[in-house]
Coordinates of C-alpha atoms and ligand atoms in Angstrom, one line a residue:
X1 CA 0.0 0.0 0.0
X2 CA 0.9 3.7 -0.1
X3 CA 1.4 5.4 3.5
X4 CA 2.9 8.5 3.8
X5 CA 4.1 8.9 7.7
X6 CA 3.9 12.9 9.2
X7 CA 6.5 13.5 11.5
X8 CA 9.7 11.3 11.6
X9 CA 10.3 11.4 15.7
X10 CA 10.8 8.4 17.8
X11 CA 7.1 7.0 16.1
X12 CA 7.0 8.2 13.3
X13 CA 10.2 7.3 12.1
X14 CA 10.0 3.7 13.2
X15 CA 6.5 2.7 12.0
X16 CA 7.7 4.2 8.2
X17 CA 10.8 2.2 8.2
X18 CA 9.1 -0.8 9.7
X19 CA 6.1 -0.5 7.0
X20 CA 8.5 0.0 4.3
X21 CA 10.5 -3.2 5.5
X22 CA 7.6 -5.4 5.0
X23 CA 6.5 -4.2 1.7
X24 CA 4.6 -1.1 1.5
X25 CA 6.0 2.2 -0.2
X26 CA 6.2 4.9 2.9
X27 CA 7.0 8.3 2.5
X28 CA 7.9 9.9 5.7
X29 CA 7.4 13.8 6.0
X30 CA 8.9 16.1 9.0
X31 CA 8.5 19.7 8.4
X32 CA 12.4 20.3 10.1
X33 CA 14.5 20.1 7.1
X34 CA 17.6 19.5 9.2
X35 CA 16.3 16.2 10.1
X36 CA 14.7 15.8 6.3
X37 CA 18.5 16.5 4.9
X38 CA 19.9 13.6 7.2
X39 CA 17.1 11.1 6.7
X40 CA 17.5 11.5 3.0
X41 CA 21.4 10.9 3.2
X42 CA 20.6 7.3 4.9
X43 CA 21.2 8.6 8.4
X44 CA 18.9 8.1 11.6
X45 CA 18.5 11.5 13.5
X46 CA 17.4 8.9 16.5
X47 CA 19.2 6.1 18.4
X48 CA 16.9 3.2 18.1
X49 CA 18.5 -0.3 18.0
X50 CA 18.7 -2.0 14.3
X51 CA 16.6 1.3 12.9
X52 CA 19.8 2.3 10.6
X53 CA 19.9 -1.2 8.6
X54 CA 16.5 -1.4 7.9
X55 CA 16.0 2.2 6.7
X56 CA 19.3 2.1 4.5
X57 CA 17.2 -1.1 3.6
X58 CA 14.3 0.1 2.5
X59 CA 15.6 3.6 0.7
X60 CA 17.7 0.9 -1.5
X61 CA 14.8 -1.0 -2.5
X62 CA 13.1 1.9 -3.1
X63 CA 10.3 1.9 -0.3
X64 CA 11.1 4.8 1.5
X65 CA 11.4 8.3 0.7
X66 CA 11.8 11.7 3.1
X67 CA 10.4 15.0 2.2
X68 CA 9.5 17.9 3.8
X69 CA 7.2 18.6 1.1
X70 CA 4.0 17.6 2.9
X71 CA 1.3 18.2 -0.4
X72 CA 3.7 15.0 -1.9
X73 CA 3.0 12.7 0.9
X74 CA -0.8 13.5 0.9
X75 CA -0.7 13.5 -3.0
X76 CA 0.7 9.8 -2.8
X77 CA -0.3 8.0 0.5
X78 CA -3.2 6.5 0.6
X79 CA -2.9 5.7 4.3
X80 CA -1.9 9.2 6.3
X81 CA -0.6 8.7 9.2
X82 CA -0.1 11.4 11.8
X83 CA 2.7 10.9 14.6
X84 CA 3.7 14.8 15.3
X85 CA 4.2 15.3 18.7
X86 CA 2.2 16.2 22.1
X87 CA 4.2 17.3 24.6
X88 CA 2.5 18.0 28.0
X89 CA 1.4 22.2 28.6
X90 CA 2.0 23.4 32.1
X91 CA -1.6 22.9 33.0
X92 CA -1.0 18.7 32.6
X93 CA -2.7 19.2 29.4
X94 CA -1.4 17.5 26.0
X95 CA -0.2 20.6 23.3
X96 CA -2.0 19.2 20.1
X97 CA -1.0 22.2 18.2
X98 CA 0.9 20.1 16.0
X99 CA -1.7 17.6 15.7
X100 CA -4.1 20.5 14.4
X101 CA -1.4 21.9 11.9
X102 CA -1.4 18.5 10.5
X103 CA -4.5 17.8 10.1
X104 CA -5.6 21.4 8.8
X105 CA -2.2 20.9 5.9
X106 CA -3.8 17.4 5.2
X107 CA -7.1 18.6 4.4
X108 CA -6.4 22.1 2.6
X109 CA -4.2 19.4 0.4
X110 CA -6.8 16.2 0.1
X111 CA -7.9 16.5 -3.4
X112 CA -9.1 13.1 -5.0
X113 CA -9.9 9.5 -3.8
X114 CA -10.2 8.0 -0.4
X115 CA -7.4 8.3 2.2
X116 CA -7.3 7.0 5.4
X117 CA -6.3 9.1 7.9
X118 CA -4.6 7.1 11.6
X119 CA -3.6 9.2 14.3
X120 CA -0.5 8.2 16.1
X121 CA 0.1 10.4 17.9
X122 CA -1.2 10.3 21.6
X123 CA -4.2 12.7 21.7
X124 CA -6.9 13.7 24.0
X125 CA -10.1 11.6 24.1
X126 CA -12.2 12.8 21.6
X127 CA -9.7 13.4 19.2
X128 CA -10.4 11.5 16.5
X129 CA -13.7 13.6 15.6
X130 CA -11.3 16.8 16.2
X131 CA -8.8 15.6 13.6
X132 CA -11.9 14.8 11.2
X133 CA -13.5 18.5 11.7
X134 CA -9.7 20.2 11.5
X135 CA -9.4 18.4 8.1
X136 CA -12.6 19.7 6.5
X137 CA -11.9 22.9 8.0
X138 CA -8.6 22.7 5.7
X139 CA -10.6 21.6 3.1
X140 CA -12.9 24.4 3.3
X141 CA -10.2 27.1 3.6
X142 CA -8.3 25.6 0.3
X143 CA -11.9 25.7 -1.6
X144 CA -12.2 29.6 -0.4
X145 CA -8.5 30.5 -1.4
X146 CA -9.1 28.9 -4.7
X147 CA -12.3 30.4 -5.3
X148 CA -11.1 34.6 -3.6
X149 CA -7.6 34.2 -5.3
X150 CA -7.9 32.8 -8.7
X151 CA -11.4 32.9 -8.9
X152 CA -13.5 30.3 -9.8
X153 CA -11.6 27.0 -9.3
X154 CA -11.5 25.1 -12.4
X155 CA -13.9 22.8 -13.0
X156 CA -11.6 20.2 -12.9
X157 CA -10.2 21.1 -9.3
X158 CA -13.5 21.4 -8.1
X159 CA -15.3 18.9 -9.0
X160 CA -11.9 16.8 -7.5
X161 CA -12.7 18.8 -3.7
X162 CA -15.9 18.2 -3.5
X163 CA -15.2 13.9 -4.4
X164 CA -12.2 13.9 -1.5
X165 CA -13.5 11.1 1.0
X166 CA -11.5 10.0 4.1
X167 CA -12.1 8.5 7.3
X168 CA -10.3 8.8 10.6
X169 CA -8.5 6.1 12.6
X170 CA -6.2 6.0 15.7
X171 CA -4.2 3.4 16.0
X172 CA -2.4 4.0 19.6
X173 CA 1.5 3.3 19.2
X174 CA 2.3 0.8 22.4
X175 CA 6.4 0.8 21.3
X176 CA 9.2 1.5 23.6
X177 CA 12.0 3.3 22.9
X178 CA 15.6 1.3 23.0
X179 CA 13.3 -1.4 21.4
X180 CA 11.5 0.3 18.9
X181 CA 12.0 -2.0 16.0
X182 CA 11.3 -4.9 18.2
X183 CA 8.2 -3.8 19.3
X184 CA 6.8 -2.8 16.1
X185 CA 7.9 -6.0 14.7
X186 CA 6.9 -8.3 18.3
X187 CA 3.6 -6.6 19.2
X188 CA 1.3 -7.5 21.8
X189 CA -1.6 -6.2 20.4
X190 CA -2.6 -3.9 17.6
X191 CA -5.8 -1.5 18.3
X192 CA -7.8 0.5 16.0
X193 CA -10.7 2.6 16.3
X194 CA -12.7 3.9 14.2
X195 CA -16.8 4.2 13.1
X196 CA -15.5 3.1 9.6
X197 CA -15.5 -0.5 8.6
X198 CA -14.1 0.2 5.5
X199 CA -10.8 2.3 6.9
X200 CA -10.5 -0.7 9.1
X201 CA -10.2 -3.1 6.7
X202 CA -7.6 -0.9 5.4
X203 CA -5.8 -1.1 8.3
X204 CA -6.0 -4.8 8.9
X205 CA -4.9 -5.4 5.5
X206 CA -1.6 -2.7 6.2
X207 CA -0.6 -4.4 9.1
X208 CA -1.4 -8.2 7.6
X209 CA 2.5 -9.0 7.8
X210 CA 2.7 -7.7 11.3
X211 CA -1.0 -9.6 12.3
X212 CA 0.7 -12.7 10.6
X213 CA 3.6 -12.3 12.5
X214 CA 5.9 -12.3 9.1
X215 CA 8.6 -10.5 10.7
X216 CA 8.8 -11.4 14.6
X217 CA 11.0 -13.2 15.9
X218 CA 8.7 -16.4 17.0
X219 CA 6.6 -16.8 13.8
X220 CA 5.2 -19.5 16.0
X221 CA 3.1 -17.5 17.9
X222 CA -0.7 -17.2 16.8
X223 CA -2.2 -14.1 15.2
X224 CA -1.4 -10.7 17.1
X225 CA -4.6 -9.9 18.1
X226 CA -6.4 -6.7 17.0
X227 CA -8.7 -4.8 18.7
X228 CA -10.9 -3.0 16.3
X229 CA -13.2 -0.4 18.4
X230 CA -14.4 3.4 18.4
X231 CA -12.5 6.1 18.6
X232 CA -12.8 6.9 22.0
X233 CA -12.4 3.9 23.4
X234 CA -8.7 3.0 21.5
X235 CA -7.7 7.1 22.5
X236 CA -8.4 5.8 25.8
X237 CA -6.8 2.4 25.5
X238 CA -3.3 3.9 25.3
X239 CA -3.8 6.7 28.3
X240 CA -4.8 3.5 30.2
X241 CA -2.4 1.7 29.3
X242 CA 0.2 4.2 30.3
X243 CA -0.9 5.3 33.5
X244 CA -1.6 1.6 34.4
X245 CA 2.2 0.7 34.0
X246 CA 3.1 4.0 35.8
X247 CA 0.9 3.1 38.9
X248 CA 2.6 0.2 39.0
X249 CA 6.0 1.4 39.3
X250 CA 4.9 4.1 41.7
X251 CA 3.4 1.2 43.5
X252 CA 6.8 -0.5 44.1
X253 CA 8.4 2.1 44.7
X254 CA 6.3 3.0 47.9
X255 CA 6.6 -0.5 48.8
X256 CA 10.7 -0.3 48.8
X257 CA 10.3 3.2 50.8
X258 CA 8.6 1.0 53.5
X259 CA 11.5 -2.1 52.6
X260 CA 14.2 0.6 53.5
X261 CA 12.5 1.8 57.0
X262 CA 12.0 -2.0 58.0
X263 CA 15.1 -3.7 56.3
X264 CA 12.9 -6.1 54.3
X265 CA 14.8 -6.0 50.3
X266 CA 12.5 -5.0 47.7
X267 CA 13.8 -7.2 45.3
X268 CA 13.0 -10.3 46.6
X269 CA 9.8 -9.0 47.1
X270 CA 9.2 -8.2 43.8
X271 CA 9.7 -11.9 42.9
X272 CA 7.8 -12.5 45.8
X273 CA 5.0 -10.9 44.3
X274 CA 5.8 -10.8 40.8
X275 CA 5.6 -14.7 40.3
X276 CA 1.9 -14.8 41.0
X277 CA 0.4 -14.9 37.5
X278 CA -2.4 -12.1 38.6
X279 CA 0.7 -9.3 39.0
X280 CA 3.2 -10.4 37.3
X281 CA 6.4 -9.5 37.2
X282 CA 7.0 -6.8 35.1
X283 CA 7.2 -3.1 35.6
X284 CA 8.2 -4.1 39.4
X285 CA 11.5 -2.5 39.6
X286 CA 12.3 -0.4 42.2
X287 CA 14.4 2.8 41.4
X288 CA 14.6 6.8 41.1
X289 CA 10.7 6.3 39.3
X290 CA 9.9 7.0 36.1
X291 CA 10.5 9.2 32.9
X292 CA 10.6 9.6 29.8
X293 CA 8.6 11.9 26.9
X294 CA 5.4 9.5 27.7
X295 CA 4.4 8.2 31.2
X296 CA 4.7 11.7 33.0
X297 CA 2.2 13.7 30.1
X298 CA -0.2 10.9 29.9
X299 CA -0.8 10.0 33.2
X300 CA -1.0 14.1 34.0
X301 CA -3.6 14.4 30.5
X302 CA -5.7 11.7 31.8
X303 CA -6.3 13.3 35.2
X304 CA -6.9 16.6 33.3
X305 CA -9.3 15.0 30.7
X306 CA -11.1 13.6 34.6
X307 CA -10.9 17.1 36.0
X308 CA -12.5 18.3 32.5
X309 CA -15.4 15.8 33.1
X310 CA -15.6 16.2 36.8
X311 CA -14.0 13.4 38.3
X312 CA -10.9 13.6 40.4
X313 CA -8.3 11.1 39.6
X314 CA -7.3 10.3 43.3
X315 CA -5.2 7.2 42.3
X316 CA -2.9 8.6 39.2
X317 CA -2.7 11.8 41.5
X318 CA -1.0 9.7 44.1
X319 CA 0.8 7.7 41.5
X320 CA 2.4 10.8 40.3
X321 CA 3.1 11.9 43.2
X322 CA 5.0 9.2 44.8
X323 CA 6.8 9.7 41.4
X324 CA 7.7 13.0 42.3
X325 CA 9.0 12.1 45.9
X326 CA 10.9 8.9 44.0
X327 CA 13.0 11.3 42.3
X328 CA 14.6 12.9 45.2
X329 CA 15.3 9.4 47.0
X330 CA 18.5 9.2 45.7
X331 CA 19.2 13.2 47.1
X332 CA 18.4 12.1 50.3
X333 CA 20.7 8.9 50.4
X334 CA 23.9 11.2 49.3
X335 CA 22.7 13.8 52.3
X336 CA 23.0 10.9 54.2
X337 CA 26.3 9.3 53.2
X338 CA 28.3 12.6 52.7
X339 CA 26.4 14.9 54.9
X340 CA 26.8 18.4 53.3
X341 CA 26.6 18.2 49.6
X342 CA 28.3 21.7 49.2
X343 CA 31.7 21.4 47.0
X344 CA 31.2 17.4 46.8
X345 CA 31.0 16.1 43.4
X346 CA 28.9 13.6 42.6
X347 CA 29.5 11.3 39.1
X348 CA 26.0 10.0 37.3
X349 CA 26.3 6.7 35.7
X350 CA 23.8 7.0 32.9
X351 CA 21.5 10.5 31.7
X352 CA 18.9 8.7 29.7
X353 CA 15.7 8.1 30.9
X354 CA 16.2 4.7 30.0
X355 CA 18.9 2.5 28.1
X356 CA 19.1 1.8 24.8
X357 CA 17.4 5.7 23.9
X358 CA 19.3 9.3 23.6
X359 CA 16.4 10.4 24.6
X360 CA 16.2 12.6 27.6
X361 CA 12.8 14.1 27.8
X362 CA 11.7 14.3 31.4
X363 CA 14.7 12.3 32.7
X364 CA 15.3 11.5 36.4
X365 CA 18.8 12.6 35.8
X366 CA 17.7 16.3 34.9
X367 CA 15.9 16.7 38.3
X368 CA 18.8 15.3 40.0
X369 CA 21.4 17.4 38.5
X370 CA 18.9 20.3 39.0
X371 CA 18.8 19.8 42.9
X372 CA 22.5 18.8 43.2
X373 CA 23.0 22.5 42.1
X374 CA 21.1 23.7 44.1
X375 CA 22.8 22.2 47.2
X376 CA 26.3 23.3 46.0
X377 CA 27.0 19.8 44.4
X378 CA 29.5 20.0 41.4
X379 CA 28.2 17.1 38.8
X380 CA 30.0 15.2 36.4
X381 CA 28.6 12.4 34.2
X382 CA 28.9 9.6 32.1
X383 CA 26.3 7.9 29.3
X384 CA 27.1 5.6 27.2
X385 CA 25.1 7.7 24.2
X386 CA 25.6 11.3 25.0
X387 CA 29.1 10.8 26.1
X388 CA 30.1 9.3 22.8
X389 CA 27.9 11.1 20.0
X390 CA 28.2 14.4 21.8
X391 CA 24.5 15.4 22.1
X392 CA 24.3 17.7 24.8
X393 CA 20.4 18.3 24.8
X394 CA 20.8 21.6 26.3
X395 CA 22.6 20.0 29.3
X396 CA 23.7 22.5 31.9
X397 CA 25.1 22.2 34.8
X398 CA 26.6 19.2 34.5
X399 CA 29.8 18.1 33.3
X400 CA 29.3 15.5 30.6
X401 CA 32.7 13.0 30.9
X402 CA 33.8 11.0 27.5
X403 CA 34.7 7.7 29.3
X404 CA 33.8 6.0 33.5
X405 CA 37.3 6.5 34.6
X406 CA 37.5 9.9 34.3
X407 CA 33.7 10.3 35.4
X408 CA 35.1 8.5 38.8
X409 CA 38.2 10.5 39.1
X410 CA 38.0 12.8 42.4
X411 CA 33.5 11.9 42.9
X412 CA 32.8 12.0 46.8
X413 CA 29.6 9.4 45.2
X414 CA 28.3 8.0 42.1
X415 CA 25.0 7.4 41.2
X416 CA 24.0 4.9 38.8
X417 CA 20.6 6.2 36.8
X418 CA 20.2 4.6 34.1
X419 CA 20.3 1.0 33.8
X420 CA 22.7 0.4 30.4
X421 CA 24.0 -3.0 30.1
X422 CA 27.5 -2.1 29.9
X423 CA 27.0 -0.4 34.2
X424 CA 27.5 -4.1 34.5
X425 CA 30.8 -4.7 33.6
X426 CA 32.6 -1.9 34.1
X427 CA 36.2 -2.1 36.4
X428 CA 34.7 -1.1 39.6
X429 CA 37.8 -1.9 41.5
X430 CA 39.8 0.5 39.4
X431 CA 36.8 3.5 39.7
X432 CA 36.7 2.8 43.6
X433 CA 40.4 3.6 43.6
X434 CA 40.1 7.1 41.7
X435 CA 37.2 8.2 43.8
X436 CA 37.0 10.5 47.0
X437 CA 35.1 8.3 48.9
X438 CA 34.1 5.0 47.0
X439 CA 29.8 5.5 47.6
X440 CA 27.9 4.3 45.0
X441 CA 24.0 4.8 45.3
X442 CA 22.5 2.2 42.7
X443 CA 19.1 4.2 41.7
X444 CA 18.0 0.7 39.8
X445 CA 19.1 -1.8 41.9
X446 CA 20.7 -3.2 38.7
X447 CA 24.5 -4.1 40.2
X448 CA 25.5 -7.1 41.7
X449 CA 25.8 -6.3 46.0
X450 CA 28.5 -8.1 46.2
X451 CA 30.7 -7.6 43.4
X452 CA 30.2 -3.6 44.5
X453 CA 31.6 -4.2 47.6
X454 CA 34.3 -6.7 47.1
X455 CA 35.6 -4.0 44.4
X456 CA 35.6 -1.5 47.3
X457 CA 32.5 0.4 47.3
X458 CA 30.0 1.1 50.0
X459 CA 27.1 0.0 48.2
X460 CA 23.0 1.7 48.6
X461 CA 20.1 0.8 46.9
X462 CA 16.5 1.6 46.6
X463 CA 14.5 -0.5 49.4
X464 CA 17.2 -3.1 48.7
Ligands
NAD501 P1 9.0 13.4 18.5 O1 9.0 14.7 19.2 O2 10.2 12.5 18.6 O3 8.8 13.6 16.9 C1 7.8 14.4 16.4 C2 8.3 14.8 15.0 O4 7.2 15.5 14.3 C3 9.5 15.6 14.9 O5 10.4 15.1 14.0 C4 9.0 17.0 14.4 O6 9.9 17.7 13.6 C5 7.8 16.5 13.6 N1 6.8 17.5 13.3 C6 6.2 18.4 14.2 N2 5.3 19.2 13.5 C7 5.3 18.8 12.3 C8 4.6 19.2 11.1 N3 3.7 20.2 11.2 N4 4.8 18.5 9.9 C9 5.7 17.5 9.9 N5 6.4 17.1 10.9 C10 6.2 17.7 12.1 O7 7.7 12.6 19.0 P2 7.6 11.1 19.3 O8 8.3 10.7 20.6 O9 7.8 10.3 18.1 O10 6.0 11.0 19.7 C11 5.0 11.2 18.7 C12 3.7 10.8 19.3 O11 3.6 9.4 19.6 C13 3.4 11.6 20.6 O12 2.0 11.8 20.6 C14 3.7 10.6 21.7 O13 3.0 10.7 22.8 C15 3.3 9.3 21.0 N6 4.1 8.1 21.5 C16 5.4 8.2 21.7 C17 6.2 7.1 22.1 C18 7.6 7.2 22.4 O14 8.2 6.2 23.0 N7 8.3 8.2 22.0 C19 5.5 5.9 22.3 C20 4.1 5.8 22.0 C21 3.5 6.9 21.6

């Protein structure tokens, strides 16, 4: 089929190189002709695990193509997707200003056939029927233009207006970033709403090779389900979904707070609990809480979509914050160990809001930087992605080191934030040596006790 793919982020990106790798011709549009210059020279302007291959891939079978010229895509997709941003406002509230510019440069360019137009992009409940009214009001506005400017449109281009027929779909995006590809290619389910049976079928036939499980890595497995619905509901489905796992991290978290005050170790309670088949054991990792450009707006648009509708959200309220209060754990535990934090310098093992990523988007690591400031801290850091590539992401205030020994060298503590594999193996016993005093504080719980110490480091966790 034809897709054309509007806005190449994180989502968008991935879901055009993924849908050009099994067969369809994708042309991905971003309106930042930076990114569009790169993309078009073969390059990924994201880190995202096996996402380079496939798109160099793809652009030499001739699959995939970049533009910024949006009028193109429209012109030649037959399947629109939209997967532009929606960063949280101040107010907790999702910014869908990009959405809306989307939708309104779709329609003021929809001129013949039927198109199917999937929102991607997390959006507010109720969306879908916004995107669908934002269109025609493009429409509309291209039909005046043509009609004030040049006066009467041609016949021709009329008659083509007036005949433009499309339906609205969203079609939540479950992926995580660091395993992008994987996900896309492994999901667990696929949804899709819409009051359309005949953009459905679309849909299901797009996503046949995904459904069929042509590309995953246990072709084994039955059918990925699909969960065809309304509009509301699938909007819905991924705000659930979100705050669900975020609750659930909040939820161990609280429950190592109370495994630090009574010396019980969260992680064998995790496994405690996480073996019964009714929790299971995922998302059960106690640490500095969670991040990222997704839990922390969708959890805070779903209580605001609750205000809207009168209903106070008592539970994500909490969940969030518990979140917040996560975050500064790890402050207290250096208070703690070194006492006054004034002119100590602390070394953060990680920056990402999770391995794998560059992404830093509402990263633990920024608040913690943020405070250590404050209190007079100086901070250096290490990460395994913005150490080596050189993105800063408007870092300040925070020293960003090229490899750990030099991170280590002269650090009264480190902390280790991120979870990257590589935290594992590093020469602990050599970083102890160049430290101040050898305190590690392990914000995931992810090193091995014992190895810590035996390489000379006075070893914290998080409730464990
Ligand atoms: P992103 O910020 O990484 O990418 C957005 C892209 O859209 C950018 O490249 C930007 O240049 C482009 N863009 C903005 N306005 C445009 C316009 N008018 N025309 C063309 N391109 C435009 O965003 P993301 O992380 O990929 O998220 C996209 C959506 O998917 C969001 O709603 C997000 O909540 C949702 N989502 C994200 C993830 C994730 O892990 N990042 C997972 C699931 C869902």
């Amino acid at each position: 089929m034809r897709v054309c793919v509007i806005g190449t982020g994180y989502v968008g990106l991935v879901t055009g190189v993924c849908l050009a790798h099994i067969g369809h011709h994708v042309i991905c549009v971003d309106n930042n002709e930076e990114k569009v210059k790169l993309m078009k020279s073969g390059q990924s302007p994201i880190y995202e695990p096996d996402l380079s291959e496939l798109m160099k891939g793809s652009m030499t079978a001739g699959n995939l193509e970049f533009t910024s010229d949006l009028e193109y895509g429209v012109d030649n997709g037959d399947v629109l997707f939209i997967a532009v941003g929606t960063p949280p406002l101040p107010t907790g509230e999702s910014d869908t200003r990009y959405v809306e510019a989307v939708a309104r440069g779709i329609g003021a360019h929809l001129k013949e056939g039927y198109k199917v137009i999937v929102n991607k992009s997390t959006v507010p409940i109720g969306s879908g029927d916004w995107v669908r009214m934002i269109v025609l009001d493009g429409v509309a506005e291209r039909q005046q233009s043509l009609a004030t400017v040049g006066g009467n449109p041609s016949g021709e281009e009329a008659l083509a207006q007036i005949t433009a027929e499309f339906d609205v779909v969203s079609n939540p995006e479950f992926l995580r970033e660091g395993s992008a590809v994987y996900d896309t290619f492994n999901p667990d389910r696929i949804v899709l709403g819409s009051n359309s049976q005949k953009a459905l079928d679309m849909m299901v036939e797009l996503y046949q090779p995904l459904i069929k499980r042509t590309v995953s890595d246990n072709q084994e497995l039955p059918n990925v389900p699909v969960v065809t619905t309304d509009l509301n509901s699938a909007e819905m489905i991924k705000y659930a979904a979100n705050s669900f796992l975020a609750t659930k991290i909040s939820f161990i978290n609280e429950v190592a707070n109370i495994c630090d005050r009574v010396g019980a170790d969260v992680v064998e309670v995790a496994k405690g609990i996480g073996l019964d088949s009714r929790i299971g054991t995922k998302f059960l990792q106690a640490g500095i809480g969670w991040g990222g450009s997704c839990f922390p707006k969708d959890v805070s648009a779903l209580i605001h979509t609750a205000d809207d509708y009168g209903y106070e959200a008592e539970l994500l309220k909490s969940a969030v914050n518990v979140n917040k209060r996560q975050r500064l754990i790890t402050l207290e535990k250096l208070q703690h160990e070194l006492k006054i934090l004034k002119g100590k310098v602390v070394g953060l093992l990680g920056l990402t809001f999770k391995p794998d990523t560059d992404d830093m988007r509402d990263a633990p690591s920024l608040d913690l930087i943020e405070q250590l400031n404050r209190l007079g801290a100086k901070v250096k850091a290490y990460d395994p992605i913005v150490s080596q590539t050189g993105m800063r992401h408007g870092l300040s205030g925070v020293i960003v080191e090229t490899d750990p020994e030099r991170l280590a060298d002269g650090c009264d503590a480190l902390v280790l934030v991120t979870d990257w594999q590589q935290f594992r193996n590093l020469d602990y016993a050599k970083l102890s040596k160049l430290m101040n005093s050898p305190v590690v504080i392990d914000g995931r719980n992810f090193l091995d006790r014992d190895a810590a110490e035996n390489a000379g480091f006075h070893y914290i966790g998080v409730g464990h």
